[in-house]
Tab-separated table of C-alpha atoms in Angstrom:
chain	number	residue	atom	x	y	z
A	1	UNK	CA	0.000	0.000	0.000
A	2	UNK	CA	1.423	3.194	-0.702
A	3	UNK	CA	1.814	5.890	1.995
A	4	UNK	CA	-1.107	7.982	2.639
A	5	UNK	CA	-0.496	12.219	1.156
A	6	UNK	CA	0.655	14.655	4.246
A	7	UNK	CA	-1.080	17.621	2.221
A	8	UNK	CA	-3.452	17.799	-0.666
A	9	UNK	CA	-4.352	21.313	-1.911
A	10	UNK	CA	-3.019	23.546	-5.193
A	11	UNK	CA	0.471	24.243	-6.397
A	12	UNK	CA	0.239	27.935	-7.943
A	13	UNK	CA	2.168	29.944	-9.977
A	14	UNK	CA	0.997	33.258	-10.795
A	15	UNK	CA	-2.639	32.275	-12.645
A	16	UNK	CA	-1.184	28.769	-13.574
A	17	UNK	CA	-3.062	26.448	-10.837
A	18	UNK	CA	-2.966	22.393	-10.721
A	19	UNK	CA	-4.258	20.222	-7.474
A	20	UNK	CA	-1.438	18.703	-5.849
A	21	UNK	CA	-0.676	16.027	-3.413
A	22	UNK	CA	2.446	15.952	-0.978
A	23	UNK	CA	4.292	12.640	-0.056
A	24	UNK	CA	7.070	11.672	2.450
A	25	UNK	CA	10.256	10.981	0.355
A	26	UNK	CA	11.618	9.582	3.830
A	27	UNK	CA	10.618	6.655	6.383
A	28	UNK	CA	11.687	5.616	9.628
A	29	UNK	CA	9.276	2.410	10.047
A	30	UNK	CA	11.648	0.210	8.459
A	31	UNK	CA	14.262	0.542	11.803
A	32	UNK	CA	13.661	-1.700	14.378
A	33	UNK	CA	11.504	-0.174	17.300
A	34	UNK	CA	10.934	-1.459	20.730
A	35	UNK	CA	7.643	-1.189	23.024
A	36	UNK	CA	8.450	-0.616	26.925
A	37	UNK	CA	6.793	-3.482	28.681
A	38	UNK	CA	6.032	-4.066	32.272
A	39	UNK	CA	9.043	-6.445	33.258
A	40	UNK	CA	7.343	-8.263	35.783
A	41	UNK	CA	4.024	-8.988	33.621
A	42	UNK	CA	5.860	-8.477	30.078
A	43	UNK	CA	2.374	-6.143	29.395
A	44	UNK	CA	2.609	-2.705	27.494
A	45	UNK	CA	2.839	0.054	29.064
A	46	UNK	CA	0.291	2.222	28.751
A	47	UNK	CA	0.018	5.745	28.835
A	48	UNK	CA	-2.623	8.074	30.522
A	49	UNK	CA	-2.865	12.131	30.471
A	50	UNK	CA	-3.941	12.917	33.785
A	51	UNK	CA	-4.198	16.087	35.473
A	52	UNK	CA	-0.874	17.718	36.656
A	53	UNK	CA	-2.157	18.963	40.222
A	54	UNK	CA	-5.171	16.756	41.233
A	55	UNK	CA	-3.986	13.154	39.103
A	56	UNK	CA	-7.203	12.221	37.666
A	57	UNK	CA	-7.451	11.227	33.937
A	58	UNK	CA	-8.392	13.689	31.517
A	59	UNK	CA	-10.573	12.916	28.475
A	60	UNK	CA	-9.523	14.192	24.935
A	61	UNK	CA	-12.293	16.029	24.559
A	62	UNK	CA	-11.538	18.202	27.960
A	63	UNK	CA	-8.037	19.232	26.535
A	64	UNK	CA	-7.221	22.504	25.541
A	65	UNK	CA	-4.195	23.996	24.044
A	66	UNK	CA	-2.571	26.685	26.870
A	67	UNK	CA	0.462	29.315	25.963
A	68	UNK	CA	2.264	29.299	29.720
A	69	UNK	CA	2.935	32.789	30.400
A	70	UNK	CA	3.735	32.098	33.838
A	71	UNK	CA	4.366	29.288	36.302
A	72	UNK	CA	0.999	28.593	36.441
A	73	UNK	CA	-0.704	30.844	34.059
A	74	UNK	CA	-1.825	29.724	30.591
A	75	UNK	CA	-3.654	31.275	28.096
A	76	UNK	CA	-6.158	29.134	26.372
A	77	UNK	CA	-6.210	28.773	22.648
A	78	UNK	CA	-9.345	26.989	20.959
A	79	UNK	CA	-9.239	24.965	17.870
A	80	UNK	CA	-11.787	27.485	16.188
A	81	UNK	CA	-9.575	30.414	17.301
A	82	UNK	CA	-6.720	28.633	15.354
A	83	UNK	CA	-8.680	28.135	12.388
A	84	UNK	CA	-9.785	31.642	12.319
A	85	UNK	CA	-5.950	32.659	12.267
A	86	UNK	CA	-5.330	30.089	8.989
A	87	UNK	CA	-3.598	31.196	6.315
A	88	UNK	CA	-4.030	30.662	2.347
A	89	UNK	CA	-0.990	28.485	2.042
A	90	UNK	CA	-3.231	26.029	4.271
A	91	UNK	CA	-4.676	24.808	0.751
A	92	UNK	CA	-2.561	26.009	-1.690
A	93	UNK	CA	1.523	26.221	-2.519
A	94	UNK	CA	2.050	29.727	-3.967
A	95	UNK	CA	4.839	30.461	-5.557
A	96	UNK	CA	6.767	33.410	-4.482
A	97	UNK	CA	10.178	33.565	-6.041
A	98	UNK	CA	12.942	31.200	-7.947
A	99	UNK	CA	16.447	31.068	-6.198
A	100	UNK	CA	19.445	29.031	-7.514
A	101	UNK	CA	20.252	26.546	-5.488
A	102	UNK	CA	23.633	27.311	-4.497
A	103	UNK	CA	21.761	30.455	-2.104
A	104	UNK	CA	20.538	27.897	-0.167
A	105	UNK	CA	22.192	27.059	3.376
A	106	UNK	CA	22.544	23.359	4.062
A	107	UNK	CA	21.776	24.491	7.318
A	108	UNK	CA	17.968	25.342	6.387
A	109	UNK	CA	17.066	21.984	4.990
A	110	UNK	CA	14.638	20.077	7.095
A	111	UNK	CA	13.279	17.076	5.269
A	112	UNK	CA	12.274	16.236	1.411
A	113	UNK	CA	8.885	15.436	0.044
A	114	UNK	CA	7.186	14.417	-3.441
A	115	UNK	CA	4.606	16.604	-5.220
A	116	UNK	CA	2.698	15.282	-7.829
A	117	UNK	CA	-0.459	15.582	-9.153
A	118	UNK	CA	-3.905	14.939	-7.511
A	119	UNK	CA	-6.191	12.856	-9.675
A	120	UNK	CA	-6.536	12.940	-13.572
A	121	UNK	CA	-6.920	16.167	-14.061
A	122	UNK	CA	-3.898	19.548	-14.200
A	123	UNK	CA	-1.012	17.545	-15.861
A	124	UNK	CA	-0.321	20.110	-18.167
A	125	UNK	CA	-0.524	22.762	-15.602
A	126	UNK	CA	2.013	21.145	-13.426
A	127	UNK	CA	3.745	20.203	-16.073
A	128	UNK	CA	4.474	23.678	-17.466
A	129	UNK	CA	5.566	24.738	-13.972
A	130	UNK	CA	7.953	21.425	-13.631
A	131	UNK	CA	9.471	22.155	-16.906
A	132	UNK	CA	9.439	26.467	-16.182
A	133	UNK	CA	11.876	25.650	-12.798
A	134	UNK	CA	13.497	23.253	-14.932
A	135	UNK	CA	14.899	25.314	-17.509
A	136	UNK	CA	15.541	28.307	-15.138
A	137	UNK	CA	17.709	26.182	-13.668
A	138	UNK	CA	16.263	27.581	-9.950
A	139	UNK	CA	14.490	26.737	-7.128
A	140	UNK	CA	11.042	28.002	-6.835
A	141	UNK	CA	10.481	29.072	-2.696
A	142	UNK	CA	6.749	28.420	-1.704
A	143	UNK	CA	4.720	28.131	1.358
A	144	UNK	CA	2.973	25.367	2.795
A	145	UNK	CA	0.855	24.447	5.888
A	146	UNK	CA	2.079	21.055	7.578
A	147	UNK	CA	0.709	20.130	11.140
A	148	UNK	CA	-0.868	23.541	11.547
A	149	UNK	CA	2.131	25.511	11.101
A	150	UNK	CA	3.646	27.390	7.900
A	151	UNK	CA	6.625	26.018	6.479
A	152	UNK	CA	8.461	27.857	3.662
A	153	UNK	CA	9.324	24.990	0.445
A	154	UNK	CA	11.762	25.003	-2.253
A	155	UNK	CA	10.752	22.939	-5.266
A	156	UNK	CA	12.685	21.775	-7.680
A	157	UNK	CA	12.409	18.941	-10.455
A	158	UNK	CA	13.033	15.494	-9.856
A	159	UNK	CA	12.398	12.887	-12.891
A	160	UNK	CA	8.496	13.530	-13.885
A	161	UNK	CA	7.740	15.125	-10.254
A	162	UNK	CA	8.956	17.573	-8.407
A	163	UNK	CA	10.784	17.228	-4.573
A	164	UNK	CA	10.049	19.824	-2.320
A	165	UNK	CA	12.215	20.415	0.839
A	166	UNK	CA	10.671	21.967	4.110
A	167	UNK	CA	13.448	24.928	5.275
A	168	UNK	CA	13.615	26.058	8.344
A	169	UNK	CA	13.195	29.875	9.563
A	170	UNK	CA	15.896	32.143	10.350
A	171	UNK	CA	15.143	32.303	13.885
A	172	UNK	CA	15.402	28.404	14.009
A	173	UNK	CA	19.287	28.689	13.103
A	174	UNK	CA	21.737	29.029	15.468
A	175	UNK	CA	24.763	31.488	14.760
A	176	UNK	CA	27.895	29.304	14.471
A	177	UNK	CA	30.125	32.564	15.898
A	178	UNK	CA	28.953	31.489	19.310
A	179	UNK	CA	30.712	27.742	18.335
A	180	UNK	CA	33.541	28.866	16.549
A	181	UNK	CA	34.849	31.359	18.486
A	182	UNK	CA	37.004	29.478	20.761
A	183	UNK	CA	38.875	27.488	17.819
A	184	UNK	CA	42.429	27.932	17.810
A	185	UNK	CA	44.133	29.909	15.012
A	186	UNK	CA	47.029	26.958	14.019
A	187	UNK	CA	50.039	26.836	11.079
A	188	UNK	CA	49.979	23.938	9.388
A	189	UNK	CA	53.250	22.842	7.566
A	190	UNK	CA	52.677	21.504	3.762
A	191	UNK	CA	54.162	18.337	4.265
A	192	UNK	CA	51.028	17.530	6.964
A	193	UNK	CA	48.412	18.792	4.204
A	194	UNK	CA	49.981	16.860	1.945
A	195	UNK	CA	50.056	13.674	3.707
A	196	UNK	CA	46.225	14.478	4.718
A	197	UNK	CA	45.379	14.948	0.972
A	198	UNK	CA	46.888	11.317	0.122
A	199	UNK	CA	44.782	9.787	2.507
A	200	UNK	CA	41.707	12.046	1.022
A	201	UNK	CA	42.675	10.534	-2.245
A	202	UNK	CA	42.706	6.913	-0.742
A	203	UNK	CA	39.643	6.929	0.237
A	204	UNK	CA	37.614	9.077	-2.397
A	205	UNK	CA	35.227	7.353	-4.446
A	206	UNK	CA	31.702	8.501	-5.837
A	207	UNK	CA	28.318	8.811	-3.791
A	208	UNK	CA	26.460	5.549	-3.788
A	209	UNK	CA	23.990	5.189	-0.885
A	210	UNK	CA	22.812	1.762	-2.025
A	211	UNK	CA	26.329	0.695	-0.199
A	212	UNK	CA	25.908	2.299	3.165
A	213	UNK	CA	25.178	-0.462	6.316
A	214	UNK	CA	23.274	0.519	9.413
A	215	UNK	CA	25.738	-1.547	11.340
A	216	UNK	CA	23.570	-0.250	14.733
A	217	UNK	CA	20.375	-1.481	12.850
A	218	UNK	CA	22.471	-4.687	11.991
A	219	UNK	CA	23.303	-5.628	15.405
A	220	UNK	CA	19.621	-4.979	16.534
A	221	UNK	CA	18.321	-7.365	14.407
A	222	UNK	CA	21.048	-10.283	15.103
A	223	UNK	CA	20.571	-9.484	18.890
A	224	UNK	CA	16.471	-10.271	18.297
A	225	UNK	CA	17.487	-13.106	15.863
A	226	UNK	CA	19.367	-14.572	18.845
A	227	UNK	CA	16.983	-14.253	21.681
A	228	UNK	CA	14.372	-15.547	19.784
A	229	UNK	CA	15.817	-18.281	18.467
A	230	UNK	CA	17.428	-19.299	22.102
A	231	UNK	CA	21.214	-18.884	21.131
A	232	UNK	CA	24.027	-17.874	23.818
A	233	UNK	CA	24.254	-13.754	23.336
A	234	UNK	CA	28.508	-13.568	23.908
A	235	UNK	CA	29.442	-10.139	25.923
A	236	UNK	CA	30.567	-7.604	24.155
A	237	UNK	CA	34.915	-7.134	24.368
A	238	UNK	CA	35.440	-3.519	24.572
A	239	UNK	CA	38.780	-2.384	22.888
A	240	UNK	CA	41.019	-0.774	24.305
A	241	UNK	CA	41.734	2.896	23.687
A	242	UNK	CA	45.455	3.665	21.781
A	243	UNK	CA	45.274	7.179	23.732
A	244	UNK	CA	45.626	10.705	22.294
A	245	UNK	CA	47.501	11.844	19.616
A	246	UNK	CA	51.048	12.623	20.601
A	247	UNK	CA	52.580	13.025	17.420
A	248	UNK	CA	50.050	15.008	14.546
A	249	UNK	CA	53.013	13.579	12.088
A	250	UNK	CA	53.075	10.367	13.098
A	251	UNK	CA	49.524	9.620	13.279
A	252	UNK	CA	49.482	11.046	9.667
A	253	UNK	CA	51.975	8.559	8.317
A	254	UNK	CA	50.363	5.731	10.040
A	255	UNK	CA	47.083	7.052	8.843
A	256	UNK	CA	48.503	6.559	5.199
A	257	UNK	CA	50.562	3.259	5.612
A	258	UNK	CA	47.562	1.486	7.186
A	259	UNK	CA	44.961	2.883	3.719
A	260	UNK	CA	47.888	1.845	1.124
A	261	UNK	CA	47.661	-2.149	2.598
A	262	UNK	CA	43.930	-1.756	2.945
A	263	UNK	CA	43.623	-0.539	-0.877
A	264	UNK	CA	43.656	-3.776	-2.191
A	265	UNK	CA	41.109	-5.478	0.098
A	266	UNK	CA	38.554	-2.150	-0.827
A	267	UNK	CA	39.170	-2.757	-4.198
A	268	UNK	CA	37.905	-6.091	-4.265
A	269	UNK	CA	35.111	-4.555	-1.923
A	270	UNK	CA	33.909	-2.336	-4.210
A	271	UNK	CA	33.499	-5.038	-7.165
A	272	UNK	CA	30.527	-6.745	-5.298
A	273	UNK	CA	26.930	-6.161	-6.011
A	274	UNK	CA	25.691	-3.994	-3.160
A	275	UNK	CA	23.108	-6.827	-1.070
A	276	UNK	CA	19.002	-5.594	-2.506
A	277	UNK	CA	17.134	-4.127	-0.808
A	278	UNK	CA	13.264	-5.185	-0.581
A	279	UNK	CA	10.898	-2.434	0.419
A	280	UNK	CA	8.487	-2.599	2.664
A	281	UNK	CA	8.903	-4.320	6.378
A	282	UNK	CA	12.461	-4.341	7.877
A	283	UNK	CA	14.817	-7.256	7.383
A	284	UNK	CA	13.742	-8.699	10.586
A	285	UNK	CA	12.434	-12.280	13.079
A	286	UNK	CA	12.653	-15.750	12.160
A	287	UNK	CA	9.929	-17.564	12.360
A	288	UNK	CA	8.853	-19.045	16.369
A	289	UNK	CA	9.623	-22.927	15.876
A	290	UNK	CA	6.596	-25.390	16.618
A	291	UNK	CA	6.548	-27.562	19.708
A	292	UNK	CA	7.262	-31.247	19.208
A	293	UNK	CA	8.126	-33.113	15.964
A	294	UNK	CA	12.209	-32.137	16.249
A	295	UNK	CA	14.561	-34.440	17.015
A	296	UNK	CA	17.348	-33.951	19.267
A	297	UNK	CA	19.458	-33.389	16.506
A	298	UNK	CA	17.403	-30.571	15.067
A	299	UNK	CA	16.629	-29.149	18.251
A	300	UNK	CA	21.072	-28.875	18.898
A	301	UNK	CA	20.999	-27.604	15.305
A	302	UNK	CA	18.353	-24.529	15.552
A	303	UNK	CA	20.564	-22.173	17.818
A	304	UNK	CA	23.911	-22.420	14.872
A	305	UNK	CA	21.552	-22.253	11.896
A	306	UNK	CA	19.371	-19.530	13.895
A	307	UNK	CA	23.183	-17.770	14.432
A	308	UNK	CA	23.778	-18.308	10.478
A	309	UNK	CA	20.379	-16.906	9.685
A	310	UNK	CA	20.830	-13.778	11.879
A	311	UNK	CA	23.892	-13.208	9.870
A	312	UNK	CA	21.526	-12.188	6.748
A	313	UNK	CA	18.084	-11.922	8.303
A	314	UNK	CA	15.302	-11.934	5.711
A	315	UNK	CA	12.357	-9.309	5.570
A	316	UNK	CA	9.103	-10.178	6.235
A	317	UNK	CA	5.920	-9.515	3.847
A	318	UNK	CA	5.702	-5.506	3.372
A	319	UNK	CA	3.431	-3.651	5.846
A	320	UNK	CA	1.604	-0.929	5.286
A	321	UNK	CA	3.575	2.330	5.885
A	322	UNK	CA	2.285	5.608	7.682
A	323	UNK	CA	2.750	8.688	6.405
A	324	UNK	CA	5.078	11.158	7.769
């Protein structure tokens, strides 16, 4: 099932108009999550919105949104108040400027989308403004209403669609003078940049995300694998620390020797088909064996072939994903 639109509304520019719908470019429910359970019942725990001062449960339709202006002084805000305040860009994506893309901060991005079109009809009008950022070779800024607030969107074109990127506000970026302040003004000899710039060139290669490993996400799964296929879980061996840096040189050289013998080994790395990836549900369980009907045999046997399976767990049917 595909995920469900975040926004449906109008894309505008100028007069040209086409309904639009917005779609999460990103998910998260593919990692591994865990519930917190009651460890003496192994029952969820669940959670209750009670009243700060007097501890009684509060229904949803008894809560209020409250601005605290003091310690315990809010000022209540109403859903219809809210909706009074709502602005255009709550239904529609208007256009307000083209940028090139270089003006853009990395610091502003917040998270990509899809936009495409809603239903049969206005191809041809989002077409025309697909193909009009296209050839300007810009970035058009917009605005759009996500979870009741106004986020500013740059569009640009991506394939047959268009990818729009949530930025943040000025306010919400942090001045790096306040960070940067403190850092020591050093000399650098050329021989050190140099030997930094062969290790660079060791290890440069081009951008291909297909190769990257969640090793984190990796052990998760082999640690579940394990319990729940009854195999010993061995203690992790922490390694020991080599210290700090005495030498900047040194380390450099060392740096280099130890990528020139690994060269060889990434080479032969980088010649293997990067594992596929099947969408949907993470790579995740085996299956909860049956009771009876294994011989001893088998029964010795599950924890090792359990271990081996763990080593390349295999996803499950794909779930339906949420939105967002």
């Amino acid at each position: 099932m595909a995920p469900r639109a975040n926004w449906k509304g109008f894309l505008r520019l100028s007069l040209v108009t086409c309904p639009v719908a917005l779609y999460p470019a990103t998910s998260d429910t593919e990692k591994v999550s865990f519930n917190q359970i009651n460890r003496k019942t192994g029952h969820r725990i669940k959670y209750l919105k009670v009243d700060a001062e007097t501890g009684d449960e509060v229904t949803s339709e008894d809560i209020v949104k409250g601005y605290k202006v003091d310690t315990d002084t809010y000022i209540e805000v109403t859903k219809d108040e809210l909706d009074d305040i709502a602005l255009d860009s709550t239904h529609t994506i208007e256009i307000d400027e083209f940028v090139p893309k270089t003006d853009i901060d990395s610091r502003y991005l917040i998270r990509p989308y899809y936009l495409v079109p809603d239903g049969k009809v206005g191809h041809d009008a989002f077409a025309v403004i697909r193909e009009t950022i296209r050839s300007m070779n810009k970035v058009a800024i917009g605005r759009v209403v996500l979870t009741n607030r106004e986020h500013i969107i740059a569009l640009e074109p991506l394939e047959s669609g268009l990818m729009g990127t949530l930025l943040r506000y000025p306010y919400e970026v942090r001045s790096e003078k306040e960070y940067f302040d403190d850092i020591q003004d050093v000399k650098l000899t050329k021989d050190m940049l140099d030997l930094a710039k062969h290790i660079v060139e060791k290890k440069s290669g081009t951008f291909e995300p297909e190769l990257f490993e969640d090793h984190y996400e990796t052990a998760l799964i082999d640690l579940i694998n394990k319990k729940r296929a009854g195999a010993p879980i061995a203690a992790k061996v922490t390694p020991k620390s080599s210290g700090n840096v005495i030498n900047l040189m040194d380390a450099l050289k060392k740096s280099l020797a130890s990528e020139k013998d690994a060269a060889p080994a990434a080479k032969v790395a980088k010649g293997k088909k990067p594992k596929k990836r099947v969408e949907g549900q993470r790579e995740m369980l085996l299956p909860i064996a049956g009771k009876g009907g294994k011989t001893a045999a088998a029964k010795e046997a599950a924890p090792k072939e359990a271990s081996r399976k763990a080593d390349k767990p295999v996803r499950t049917a794909a779930r339906a994903k949420k939105a967002g």
